[in-house]
């Protein structure tokens, strides 16, 4: 069998570990041929590929980024849903011309959607869940998330010393447009006093009161972790608003830090490397068993798979019943509501 | 209610996070009193305690070690099993004099055994599973393990550059007397070529051949990760034997590194902080519900509990069917058998 | 003798190591009494102090922040320069009432200025140069700088993977209002392609051309490091302007990251710990020798001192002749001019 | 001009940064040709080389190990000093056949000696000082040292928590056969209580007394840092002896950790990257100016050079007058004598 593999969407630690997991298993155990496709789905169209062998898969386990490159996939997805059937025909043709028996797509929510469309068009595909945001429906965890939480927590650790030396409120904006997973996990691990996630929204007065309450107990400094997707009613990002709001309402100097892209890059954590390796290996096993149209996932703590059709178009969000939220509340951490 | 808390056995990252999880939940949510017991079980006998309040539980989430100190518990356990009933009577008396409604014991396998004995003697107890070795029966994971794997993997990452620059075999001994969890997880995450765990034993010729096979493919350097509990038939540790054996059998210069105590100390990883916090919080919930005689655990990826009587005296070991071993083999990694 | 010690101005890794260096040397070697003053110069006025002994100086060597707290000093300095002599009289009185033989002031440029004013008012003072910005005149290096460069470089390392995976320009804004030391050192250590410092200014067309030149050689991705003090002619910060400018001029997607406060906090690097320890010890030696009115400094790589009067009001800036700039240019790195 | 470059001796973080510094400066600024020689001096004899261009020098700045490989040089040096002149003739011939105008040798003390011999045989050579041990005569610092100190200090930081939780003495053996630089710098930065370096020797009773003195003050735990080169009178390594000796003499449980090879590998620190870059760039400048027979060095904090003939055969050792020792003693740290 000959399998193609590509990575699509934003950068995420562990993509290379996944590629290695798929590729080494395919070559060593199943004797398959493996082709790397450059620059995401556009590389499929352009048939911009390279043969992946033991040599090219060596030494990449702990490497950040992706050796295959990546790109946005919006245009590609539109081709697949276009009424003009010639467009989607191009894609099927490229797949056939490359002589692929299966296409493995590493990506986030958008990619799983696109991969499902490819499946509906009759291609043999497997999806692999990649995102630092941990918001892919159908899997308990995605690779990249643990690394992003590590980076964000390390940053929060650093801000504690400045907060307490200056008796300040330090506001930290972490990644997470729709889902607050990074904010929740890094906030709890970093000992934040207030954690705001998009799913719960927030009441400024609740935030202010949490900070005032600490001040009354003699702690002038507080750490507030905010997911970037937390918004005001008028859709503006909450961070800048909160900086002024808290300073005015509490009288305590407030400063913000936006962590940004450093959460996406760099070497994957050991946890993510092992997760990515196992997800990749399982993808190959599915291919060997000709179980196509699946996304590899984690279920009840074990590697498993789920039909792409069930995943496509959904998001896994933080709920108020999440154990970390319940536990956080019991310890006096405010979630802003 | 008034609860006592102690830590026993070897150092492990996350003990303080657990103490904080128990204590803050008890104080803030349940309005309990919390007493910290110094130096493990011997502090119980000596009634060497301190009141834990919000202030003493603050700022310890990411601190290594234990603010309560620890000690070996062998002598204490012998008191509990002694035919001389006066000895165990001392312990019950100390518990009563401290006015405790429950005793929370943070420790490894030995501690769970002792805690179960205390339960059998009629004390209200809760066990919390602490060990970098991840070998406590009844829980999928223990806090401290993720941090130890991080430290060991970082060390293996460093050794790669020396191995390849010098075209050497680098042997790395990691912790794990009876269980090879650290070797397995850090070995896989560190891209080891050979991983030896006590549970599987090893055949030197298989190890040598794995290294020779790499050399034939042009890779003179190899990384061999060995758990400290891997033994020769005559019970000697395998590491020194292997160093000479590999060098002689393959003709490739071989060097060893023993990671030792650095795997036990230092700040817990964010993963371990969140795990410890949740385990600690759940312990308090069990106490509030008067569900004593339990060890808090992780089951199917969720926080749960298990009767101490089921845990005591057992070990959770690596099996040949573990997914990381199966996956490793498929990628050409040797497990020495 | 009885010495007072305070920290003033922004947070900086190594303050505690310096306090420990001063204090332990004073107590152990010289048998002096040491008093810590809380919250910077305002604590002097309020006589808000604590006795520092071996116990309180223990375990703080690698701790970020400052155990003494800090504050802005502008108001205090104005008291010293006020025509109303009663105001400065307050300060002298507080110093006398505390029974101090010398006041050790740990701080940046502003603090050295204030300390010099105190000296002119007849107080026995020693200045200790603290700033992540490395811009204090009269010393080759300040503690905190090495740690800040480490943090900024680690962030740049992470951005490389995203830059190359996405074929993007990544813009990184690092600290440095007037001086570009962090940008220069972290930019060079992080393998930046363009480095902009306030001292040299920049020509957008030179920046664009450097990026285009890389693209012509097949490297679509580039890393641009910009000190926060780099400004447009109209005094706006350059970062946002550059993001749009580069994207428009080169057609390459451009993203920015502002590192912010994470550069200030957290544990000092070993280099900074040793530097801080030695600077602190030398301060105590100067006091023992009654050589007051000095700032401790590094000169020709050795610990030394310089009169505060020579330091006050000056800034140490990057010059075009700095060896890292000359060396960078020779390797093809652009400095934007 | 055409220059050859090789790395020899033990692994050390920053070799690749140095190769990049030499190569990029040579190619970009001076228009020279650059040839990389594989596996140290033996690669010179075998003419095992590759052309280094911008592409091969890219992305290696922060990479541990050496892209050129390395080897021991003892055999090669013997060829140069052999009475059989044919042997040294081979070397000159290889140099000429490769068409080199200069050979740049990156290595430790042994390499500088060999490089000087090559110079005496009429070759144009430049030496670059590489060693984590910092013991090369003629330069204030070598690249690799800062990184090794960082790794060792991080390990000592970790051991503190175990030491204090268990009330133990933790003994840490760090690298340094003849010179105690790593022990001194990492010991001071890690807050060690006792630091032993080969240059000073040690008196066991002084060590024991330092630990007893701490115990009398209520600190049962101590950290003892020992360079591997610290020996007993009978030439055995001191570490194992001390472990038993301290335990017996003080009654405090004592454990050892041998850091070993992890101090040599992995990514160079930003400090080492910038140092290596500048040393490499200066080497190229010397070549352009035809100033051969020199080793690049750091003098009074600035990049400079020194004749290889002055360096060869000497060692830079720790002296009792070193400021860190004097400062350490004043703070109550014991140096075992």
CSV table of N, CA and C in Angstrom, one decimal, chain D residues 8 104 188 222 253 260 313:
chain,number,residue,atom,x,y,z
D,8,UNK,N,37.3,18.7,17.4
D,8,UNK,CA,38.1,17.5,17.9
D,8,UNK,C,37.8,17.4,19.4
D,104,UNK,N,41.1,25.7,10.6
D,104,UNK,CA,40.6,26.1,11.9
D,104,UNK,C,40.2,24.9,12.8
D,188,UNK,N,28.2,27.5,43.6
D,188,UNK,CA,27.8,28.9,44.1
D,188,UNK,C,26.4,29.3,43.7
D,222,UNK,N,22.1,19.3,53.7
D,222,UNK,CA,23.2,20.0,53.1
D,222,UNK,C,23.4,19.6,51.7
D,253,UNK,N,21.9,10.8,56.9
D,253,UNK,CA,21.8,10.0,55.7
D,253,UNK,C,22.4,10.8,54.5
D,260,UNK,N,27.4,13.5,35.2
D,260,UNK,CA,27.9,12.8,33.9
D,260,UNK,C,27.6,13.5,32.6
D,313,UNK,N,50.0,23.2,26.2
D,313,UNK,CA,50.5,22.5,27.3
D,313,UNK,C,50.2,23.1,28.7
